[in-house]
PDB file of C-alpha atoms in Angstrom:
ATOM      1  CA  UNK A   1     -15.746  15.354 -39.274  1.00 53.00           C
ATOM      2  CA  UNK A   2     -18.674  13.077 -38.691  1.00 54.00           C
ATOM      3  CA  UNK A   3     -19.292  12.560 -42.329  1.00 58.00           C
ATOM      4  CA  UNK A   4     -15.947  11.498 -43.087  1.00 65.00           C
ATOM      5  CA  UNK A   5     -15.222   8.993 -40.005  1.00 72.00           C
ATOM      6  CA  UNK A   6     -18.230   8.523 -37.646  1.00 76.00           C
ATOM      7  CA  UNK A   7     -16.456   7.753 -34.282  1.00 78.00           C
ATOM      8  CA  UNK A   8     -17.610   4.754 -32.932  1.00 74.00           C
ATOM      9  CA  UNK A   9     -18.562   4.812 -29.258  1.00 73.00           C
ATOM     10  CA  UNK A  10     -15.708   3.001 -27.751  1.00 74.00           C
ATOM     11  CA  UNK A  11     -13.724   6.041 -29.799  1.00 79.00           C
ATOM     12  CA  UNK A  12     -15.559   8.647 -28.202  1.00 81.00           C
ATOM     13  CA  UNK A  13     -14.316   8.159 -24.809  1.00 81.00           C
ATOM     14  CA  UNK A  14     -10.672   8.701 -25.981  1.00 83.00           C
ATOM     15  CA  UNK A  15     -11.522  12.184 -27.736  1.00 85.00           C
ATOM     16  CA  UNK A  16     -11.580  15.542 -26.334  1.00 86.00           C
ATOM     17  CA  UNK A  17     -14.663  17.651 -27.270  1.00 86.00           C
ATOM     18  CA  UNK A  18     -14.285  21.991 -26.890  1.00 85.00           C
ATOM     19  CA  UNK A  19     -17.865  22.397 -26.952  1.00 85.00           C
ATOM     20  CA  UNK A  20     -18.866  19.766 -24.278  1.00 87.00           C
ATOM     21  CA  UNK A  21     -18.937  21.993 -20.972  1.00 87.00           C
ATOM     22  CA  UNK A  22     -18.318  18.555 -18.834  1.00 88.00           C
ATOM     23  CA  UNK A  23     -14.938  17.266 -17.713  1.00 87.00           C
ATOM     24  CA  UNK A  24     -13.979  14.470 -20.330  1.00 88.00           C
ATOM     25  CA  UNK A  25     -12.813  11.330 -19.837  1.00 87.00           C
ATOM     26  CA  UNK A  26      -8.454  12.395 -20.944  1.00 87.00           C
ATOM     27  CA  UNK A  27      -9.034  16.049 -19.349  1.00 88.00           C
ATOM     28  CA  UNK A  28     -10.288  13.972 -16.255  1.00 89.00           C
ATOM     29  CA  UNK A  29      -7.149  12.129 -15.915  1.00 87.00           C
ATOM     30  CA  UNK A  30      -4.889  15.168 -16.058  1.00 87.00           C
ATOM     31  CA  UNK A  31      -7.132  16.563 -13.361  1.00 90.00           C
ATOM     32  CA  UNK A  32      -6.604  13.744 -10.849  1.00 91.00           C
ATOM     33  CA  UNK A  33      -3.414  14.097 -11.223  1.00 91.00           C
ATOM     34  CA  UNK A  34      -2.624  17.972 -10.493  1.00 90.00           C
ATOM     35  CA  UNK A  35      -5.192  16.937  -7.818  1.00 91.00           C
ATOM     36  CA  UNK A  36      -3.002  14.253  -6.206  1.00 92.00           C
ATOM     37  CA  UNK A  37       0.202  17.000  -6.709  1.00 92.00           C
ATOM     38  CA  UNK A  38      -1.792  19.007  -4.279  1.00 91.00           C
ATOM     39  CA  UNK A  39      -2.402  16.527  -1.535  1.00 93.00           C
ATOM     40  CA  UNK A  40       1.309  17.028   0.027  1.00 93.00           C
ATOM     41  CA  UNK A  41       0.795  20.904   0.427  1.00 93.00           C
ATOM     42  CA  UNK A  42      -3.022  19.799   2.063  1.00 93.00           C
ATOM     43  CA  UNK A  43      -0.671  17.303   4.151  1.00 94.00           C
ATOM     44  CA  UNK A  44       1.871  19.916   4.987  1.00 94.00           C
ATOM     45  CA  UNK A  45      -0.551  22.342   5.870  1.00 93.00           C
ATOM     46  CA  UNK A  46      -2.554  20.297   7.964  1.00 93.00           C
ATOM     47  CA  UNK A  47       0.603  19.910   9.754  1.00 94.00           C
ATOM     48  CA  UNK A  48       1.685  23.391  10.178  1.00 93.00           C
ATOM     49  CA  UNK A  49      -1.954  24.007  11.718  1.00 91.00           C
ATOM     50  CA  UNK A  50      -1.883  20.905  14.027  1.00 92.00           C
ATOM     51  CA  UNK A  51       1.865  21.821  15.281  1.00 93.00           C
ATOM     52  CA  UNK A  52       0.605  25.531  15.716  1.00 91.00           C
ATOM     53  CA  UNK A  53      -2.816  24.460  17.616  1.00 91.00           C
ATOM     54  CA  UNK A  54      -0.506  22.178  19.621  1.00 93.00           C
ATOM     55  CA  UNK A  55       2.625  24.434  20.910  1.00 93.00           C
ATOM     56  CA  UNK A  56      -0.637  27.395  21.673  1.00 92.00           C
ATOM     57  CA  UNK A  57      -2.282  25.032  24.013  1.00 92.00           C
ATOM     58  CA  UNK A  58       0.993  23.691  25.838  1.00 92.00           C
ATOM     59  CA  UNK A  59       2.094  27.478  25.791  1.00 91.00           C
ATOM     60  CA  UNK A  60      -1.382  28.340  27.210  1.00 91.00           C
ATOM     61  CA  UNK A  61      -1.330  25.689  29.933  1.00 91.00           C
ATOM     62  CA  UNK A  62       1.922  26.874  31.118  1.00 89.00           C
ATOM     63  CA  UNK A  63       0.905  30.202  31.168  1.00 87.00           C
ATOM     64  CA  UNK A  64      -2.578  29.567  33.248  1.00 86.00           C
ATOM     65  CA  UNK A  65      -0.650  26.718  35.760  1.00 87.00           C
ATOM     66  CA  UNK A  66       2.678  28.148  36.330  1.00 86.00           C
ATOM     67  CA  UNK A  67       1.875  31.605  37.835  1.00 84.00           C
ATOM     68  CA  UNK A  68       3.594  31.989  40.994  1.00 87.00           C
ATOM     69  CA  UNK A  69       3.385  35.210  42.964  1.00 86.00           C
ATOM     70  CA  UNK A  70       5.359  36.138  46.455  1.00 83.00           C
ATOM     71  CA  UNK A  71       3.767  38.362  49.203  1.00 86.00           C
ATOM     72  CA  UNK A  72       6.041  39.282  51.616  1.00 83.00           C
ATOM     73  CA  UNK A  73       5.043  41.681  54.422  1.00 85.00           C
ATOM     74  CA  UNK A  74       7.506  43.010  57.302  1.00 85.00           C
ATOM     75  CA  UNK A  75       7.281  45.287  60.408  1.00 84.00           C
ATOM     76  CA  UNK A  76       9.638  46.831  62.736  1.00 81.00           C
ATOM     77  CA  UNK A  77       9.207  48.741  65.554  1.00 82.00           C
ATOM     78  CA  UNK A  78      12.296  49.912  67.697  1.00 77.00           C
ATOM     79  CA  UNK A  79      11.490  52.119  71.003  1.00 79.00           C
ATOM     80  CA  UNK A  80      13.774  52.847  74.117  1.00 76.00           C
ATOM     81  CA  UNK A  81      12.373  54.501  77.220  1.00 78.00           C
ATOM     82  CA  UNK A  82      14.403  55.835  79.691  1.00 74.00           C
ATOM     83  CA  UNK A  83      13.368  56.478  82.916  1.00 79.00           C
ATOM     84  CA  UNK A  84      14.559  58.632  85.475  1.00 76.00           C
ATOM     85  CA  UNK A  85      14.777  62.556  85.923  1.00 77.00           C
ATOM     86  CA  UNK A  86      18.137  62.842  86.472  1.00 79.00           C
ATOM     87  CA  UNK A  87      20.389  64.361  83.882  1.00 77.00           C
ATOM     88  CA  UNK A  88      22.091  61.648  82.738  1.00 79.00           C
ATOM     89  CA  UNK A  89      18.611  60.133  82.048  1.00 76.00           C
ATOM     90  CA  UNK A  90      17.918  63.129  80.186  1.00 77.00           C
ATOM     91  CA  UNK A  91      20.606  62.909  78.647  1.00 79.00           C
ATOM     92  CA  UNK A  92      19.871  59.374  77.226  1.00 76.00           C
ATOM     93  CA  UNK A  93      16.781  60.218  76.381  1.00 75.00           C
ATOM     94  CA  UNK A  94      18.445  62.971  73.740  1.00 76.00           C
ATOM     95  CA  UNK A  95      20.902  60.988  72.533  1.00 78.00           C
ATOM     96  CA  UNK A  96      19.498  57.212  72.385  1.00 75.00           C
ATOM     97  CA  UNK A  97      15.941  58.479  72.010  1.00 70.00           C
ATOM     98  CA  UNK A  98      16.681  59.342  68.463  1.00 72.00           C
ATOM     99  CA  UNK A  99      16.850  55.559  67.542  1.00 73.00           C
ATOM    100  CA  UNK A 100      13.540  54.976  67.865  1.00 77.00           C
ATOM    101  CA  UNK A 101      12.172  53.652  64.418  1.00 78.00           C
ATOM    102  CA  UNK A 102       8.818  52.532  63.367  1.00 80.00           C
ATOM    103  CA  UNK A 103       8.086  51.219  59.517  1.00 79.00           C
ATOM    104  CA  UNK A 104       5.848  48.400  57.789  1.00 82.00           C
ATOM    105  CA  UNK A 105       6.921  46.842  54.436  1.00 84.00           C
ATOM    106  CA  UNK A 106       4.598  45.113  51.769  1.00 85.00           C
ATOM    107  CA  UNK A 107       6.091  43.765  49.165  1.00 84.00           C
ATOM    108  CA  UNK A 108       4.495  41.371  46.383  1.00 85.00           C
ATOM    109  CA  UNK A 109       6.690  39.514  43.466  1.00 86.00           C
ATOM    110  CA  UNK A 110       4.759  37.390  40.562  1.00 85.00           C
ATOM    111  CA  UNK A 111       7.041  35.898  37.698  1.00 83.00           C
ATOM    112  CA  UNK A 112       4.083  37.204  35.287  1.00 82.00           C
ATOM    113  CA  UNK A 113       6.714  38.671  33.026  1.00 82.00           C
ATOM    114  CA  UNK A 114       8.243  35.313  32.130  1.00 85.00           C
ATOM    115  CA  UNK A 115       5.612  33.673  31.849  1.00 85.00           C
ATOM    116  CA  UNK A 116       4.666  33.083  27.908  1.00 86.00           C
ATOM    117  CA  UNK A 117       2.070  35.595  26.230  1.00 87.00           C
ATOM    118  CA  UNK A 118       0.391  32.859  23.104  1.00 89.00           C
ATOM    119  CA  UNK A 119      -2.459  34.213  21.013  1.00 88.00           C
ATOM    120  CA  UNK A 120      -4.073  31.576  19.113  1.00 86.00           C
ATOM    121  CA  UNK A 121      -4.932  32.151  15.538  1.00 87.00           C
ATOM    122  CA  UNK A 122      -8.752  33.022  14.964  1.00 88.00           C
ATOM    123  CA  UNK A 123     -10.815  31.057  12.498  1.00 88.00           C
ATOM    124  CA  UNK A 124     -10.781  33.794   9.647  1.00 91.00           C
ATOM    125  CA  UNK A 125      -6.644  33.664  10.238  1.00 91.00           C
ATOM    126  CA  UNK A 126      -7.224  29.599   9.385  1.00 90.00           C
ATOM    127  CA  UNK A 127      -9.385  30.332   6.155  1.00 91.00           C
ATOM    128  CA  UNK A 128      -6.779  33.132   4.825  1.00 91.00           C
ATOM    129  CA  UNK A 129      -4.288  30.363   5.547  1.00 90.00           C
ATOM    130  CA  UNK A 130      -6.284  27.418   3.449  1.00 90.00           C
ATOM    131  CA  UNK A 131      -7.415  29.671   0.771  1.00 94.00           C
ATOM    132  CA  UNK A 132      -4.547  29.733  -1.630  1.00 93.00           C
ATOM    133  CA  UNK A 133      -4.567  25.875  -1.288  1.00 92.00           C
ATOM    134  CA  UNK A 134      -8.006  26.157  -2.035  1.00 92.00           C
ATOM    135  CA  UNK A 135      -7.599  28.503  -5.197  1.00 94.00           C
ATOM    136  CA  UNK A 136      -4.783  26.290  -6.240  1.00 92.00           C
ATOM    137  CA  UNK A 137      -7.346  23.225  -6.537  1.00 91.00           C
ATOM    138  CA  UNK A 138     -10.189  25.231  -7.837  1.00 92.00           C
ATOM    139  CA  UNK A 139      -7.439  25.661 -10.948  1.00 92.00           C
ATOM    140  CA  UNK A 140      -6.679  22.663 -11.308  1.00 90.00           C
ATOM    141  CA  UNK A 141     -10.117  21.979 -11.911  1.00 88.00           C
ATOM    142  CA  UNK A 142     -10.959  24.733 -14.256  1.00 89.00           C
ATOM    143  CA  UNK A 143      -7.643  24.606 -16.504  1.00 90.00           C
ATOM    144  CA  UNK A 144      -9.242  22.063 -18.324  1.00 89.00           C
ATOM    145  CA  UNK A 145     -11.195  24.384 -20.388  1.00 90.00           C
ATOM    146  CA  UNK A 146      -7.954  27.160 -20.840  1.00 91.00           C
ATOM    147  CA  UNK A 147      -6.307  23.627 -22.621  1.00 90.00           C
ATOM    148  CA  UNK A 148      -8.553  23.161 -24.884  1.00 90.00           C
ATOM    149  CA  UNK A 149      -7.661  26.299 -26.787  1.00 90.00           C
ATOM    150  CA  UNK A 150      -3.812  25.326 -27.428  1.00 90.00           C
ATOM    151  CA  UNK A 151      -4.882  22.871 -30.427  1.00 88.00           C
ATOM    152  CA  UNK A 152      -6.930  26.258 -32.195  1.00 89.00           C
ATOM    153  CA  UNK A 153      -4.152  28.266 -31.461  1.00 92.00           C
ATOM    154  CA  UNK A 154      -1.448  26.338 -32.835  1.00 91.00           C
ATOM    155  CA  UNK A 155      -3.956  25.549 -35.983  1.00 90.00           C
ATOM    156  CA  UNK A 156      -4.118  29.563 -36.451  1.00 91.00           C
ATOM    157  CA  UNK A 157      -0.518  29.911 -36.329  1.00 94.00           C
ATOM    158  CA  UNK A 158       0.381  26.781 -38.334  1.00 94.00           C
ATOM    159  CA  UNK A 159      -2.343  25.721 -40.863  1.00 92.00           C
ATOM    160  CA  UNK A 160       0.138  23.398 -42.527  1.00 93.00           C
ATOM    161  CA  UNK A 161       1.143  21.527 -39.361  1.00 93.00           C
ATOM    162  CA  UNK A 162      -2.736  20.922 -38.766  1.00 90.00           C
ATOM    163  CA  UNK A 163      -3.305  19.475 -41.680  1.00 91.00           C
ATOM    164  CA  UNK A 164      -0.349  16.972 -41.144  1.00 93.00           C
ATOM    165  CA  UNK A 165      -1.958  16.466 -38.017  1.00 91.00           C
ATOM    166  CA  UNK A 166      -5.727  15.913 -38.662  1.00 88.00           C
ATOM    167  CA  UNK A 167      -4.247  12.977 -41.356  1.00 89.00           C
ATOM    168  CA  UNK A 168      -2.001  11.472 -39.027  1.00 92.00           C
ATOM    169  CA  UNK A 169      -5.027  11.182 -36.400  1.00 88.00           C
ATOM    170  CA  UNK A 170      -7.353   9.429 -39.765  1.00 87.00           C
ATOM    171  CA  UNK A 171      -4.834   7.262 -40.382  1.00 89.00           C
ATOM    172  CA  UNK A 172      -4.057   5.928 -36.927  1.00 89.00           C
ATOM    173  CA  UNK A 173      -7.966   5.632 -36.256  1.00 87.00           C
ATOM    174  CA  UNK A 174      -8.061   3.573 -39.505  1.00 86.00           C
ATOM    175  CA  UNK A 175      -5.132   1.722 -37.983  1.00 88.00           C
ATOM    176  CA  UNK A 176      -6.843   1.033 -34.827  1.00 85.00           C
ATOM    177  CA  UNK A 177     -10.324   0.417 -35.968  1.00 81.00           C
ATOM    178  CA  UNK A 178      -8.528  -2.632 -37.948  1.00 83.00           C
ATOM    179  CA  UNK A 179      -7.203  -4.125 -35.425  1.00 84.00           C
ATOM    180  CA  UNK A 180     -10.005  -3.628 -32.901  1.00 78.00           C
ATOM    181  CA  UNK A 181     -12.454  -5.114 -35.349  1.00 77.00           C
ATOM    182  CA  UNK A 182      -9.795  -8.285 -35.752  1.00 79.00           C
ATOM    183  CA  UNK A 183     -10.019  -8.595 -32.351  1.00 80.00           C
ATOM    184  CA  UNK A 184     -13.638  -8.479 -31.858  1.00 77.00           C
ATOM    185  CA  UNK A 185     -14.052 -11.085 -34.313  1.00 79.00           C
ATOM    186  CA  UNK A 186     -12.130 -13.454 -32.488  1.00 79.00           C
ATOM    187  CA  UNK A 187     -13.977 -12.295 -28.963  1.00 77.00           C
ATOM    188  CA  UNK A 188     -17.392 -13.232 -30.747  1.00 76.00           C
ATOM    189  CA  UNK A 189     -16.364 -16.553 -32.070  1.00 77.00           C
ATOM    190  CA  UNK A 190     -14.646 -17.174 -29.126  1.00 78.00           C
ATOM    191  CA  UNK A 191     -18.820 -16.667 -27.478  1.00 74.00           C
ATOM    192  CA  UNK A 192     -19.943 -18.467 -30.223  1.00 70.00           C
ATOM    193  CA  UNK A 193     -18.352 -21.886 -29.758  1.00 73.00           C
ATOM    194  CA  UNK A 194     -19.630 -21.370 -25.894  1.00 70.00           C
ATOM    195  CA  UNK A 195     -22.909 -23.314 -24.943  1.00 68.00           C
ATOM    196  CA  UNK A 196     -25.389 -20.496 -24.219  1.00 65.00           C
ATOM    197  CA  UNK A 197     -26.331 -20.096 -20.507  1.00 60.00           C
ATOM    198  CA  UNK A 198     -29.859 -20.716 -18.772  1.00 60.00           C
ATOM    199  CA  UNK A 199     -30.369 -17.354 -18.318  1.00 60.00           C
ATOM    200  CA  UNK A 200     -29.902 -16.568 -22.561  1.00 63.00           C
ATOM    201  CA  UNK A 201     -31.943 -19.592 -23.398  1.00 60.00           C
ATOM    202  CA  UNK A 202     -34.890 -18.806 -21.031  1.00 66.00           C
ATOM    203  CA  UNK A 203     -34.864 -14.851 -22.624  1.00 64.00           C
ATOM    204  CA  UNK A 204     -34.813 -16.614 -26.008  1.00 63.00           C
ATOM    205  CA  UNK A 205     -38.033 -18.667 -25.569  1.00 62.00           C
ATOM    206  CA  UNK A 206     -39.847 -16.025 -23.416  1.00 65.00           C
ATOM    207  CA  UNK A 207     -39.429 -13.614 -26.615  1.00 61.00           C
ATOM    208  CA  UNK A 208     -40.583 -16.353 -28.594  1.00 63.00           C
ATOM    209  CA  UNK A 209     -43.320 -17.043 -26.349  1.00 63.00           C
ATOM    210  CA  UNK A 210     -44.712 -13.881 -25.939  1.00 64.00           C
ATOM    211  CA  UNK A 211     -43.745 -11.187 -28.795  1.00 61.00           C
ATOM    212  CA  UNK A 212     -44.911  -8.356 -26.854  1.00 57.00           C
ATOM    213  CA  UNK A 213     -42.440  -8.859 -23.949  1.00 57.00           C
ATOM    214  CA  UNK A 214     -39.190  -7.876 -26.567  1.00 59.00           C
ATOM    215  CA  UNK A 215     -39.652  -3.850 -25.312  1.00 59.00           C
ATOM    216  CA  UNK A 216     -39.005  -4.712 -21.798  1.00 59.00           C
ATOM    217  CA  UNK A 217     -36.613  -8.189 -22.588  1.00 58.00           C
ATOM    218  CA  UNK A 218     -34.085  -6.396 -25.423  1.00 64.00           C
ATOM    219  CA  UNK A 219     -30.713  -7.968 -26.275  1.00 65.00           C
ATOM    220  CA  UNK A 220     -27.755  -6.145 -26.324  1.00 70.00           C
ATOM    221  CA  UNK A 221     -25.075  -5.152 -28.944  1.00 75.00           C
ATOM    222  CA  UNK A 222     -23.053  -8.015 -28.997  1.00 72.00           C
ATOM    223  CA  UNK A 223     -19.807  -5.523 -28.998  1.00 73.00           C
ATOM    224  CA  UNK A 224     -20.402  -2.924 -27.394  1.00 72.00           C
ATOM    225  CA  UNK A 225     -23.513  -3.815 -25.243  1.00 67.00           C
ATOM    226  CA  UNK A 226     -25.709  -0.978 -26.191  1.00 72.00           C
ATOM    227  CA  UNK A 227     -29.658  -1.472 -25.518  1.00 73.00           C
ATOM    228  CA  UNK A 228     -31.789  -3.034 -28.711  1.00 71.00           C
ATOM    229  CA  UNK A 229     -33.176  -0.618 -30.835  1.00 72.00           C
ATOM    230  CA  UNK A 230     -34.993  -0.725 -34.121  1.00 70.00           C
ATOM    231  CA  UNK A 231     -31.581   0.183 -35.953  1.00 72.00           C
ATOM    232  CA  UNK A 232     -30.141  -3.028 -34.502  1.00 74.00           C
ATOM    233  CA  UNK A 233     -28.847  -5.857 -36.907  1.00 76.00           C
ATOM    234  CA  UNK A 234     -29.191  -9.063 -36.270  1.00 76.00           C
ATOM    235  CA  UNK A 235     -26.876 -12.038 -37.375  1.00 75.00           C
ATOM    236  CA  UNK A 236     -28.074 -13.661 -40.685  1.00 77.00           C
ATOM    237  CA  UNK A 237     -27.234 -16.798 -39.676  1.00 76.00           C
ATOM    238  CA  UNK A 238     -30.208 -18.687 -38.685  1.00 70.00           C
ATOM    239  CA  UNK A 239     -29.042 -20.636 -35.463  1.00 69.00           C
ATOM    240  CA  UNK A 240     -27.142 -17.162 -34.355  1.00 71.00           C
ATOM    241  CA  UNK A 241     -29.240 -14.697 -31.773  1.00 68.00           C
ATOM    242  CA  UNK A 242     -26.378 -12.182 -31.790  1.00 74.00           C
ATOM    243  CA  UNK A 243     -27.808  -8.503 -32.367  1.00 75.00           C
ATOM    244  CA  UNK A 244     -25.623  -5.362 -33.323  1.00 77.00           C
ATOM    245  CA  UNK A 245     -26.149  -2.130 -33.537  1.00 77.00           C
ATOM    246  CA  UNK A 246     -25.697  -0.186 -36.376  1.00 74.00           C
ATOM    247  CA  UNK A 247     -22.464   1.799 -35.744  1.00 72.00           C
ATOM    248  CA  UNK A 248     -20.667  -1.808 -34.865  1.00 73.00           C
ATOM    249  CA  UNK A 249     -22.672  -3.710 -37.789  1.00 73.00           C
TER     250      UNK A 249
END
């Protein structure tokens, strides 16, 4: 609870919130991550659709430039006069006369029926294909919010085991805040012992200069660089500009 351990705001970021409706900063890393897990399928798929695109226009260019069709027309026309009026003309004319033939043939041969029959996919086909790629993202997105009821479930279920929990979480933030603090302390005498730059001692004398100007020329929180305010402590050393706010004070 705030009253017991206000979080300071380097602490925030590392803390997940239920109520907040945005994506927080540990639920945002999780997310990238299903997100890059997805990114082979996208890949894959991509490649399924490029290597189906790509056989249906080779298919299609066979079909439209390799159509060959035959036309093959015949005629034959067999006729044997005899002449004469004798009977063995007559007779030839029974016999040899029946030989006479007459027929045309047309005849036309394609090689339509081996040719290949593709039927590209439509565009609606394409978005039925992409859309349980695109569901599967959407989740990943929206999972974060499904998570954050696992820690109120298993505090239902096991009171006991929350407890242990929440003072295992105080104590390590105690642990933490130690040692961060021990480090900052070194960080700002570390700045300290450093000459201060043009650019610090030209703010310092225009706010000396000119009172008025300190709403638009504010320091900042020596640790955690927050914008002055009228909450904001500053050093009690005389010869010290340093300003903090009052969460790091």
């Amino acid at each position: 609870k705030q009253t017991l351990l206000p979080l300071l705001r380097e602490e925030i970021s590392s803390f997940i919130f239920p109520c907040n409706p945005a994506v927080q900063r540990p639920e945002l890393q999780h997310m990238v991550l299903e997100l890059l897990r997805c990114i082979p399928l996208l890949l894959f798929l991509l490649f399924v659709c490029g290597l189906d695109h790509f056989i249906f226009s080779v298919l299609s260019i066979i079909q439209h430039h390799s159509f060959i069709e035959y036309s093959y027309q015949t005629s034959h026309h067999l006729s044997v006069n005899v002449m004469g009026t004798s009977l063995m003309a007559q007779l030839l004319r029974g016999t040899i006369g029946a030989l006479n033939t007459s027929f045309d043939t047309e005849l036309e041969i394609s090689n339509l029926a081996c040719l290949p029959q593709p039927t590209g996919m439509t565009r609606q086909q394409y978005l039925h294909t992409c859309l349980p790629l695109g569901m599967l993202a959407l989740l990943c997105l929206a999972q974060v919010y499904p998570f954050r009821l696992r820690r109120a479930i298993a505090a239902f279920y096991f009171p006991k085991r929350e407890k242990t929990r929440v003072l295992f979480l105080y104590n390590k933030l105690l642990r933490q805040r130690k040692h961060f603090l021990h480090l900052q302390r070194g960080r700002v005498a570390r700045q300290a012992r450093q000459p201060p730059g043009v650019g610090t001692l030209l703010l310092q004398w225009c706010r000396r200069r000119w009172p008025w100007l300190r709403r638009c020329l504010r320091w900042r929180c020596t640790l955690c660089g927050t914008p002055e305010t009228p909450r904001h402590r500053p050093c009690p050393s005389p010869d010290c500009v340093a300003s903090y706010c009052e969460s790091c004070w």
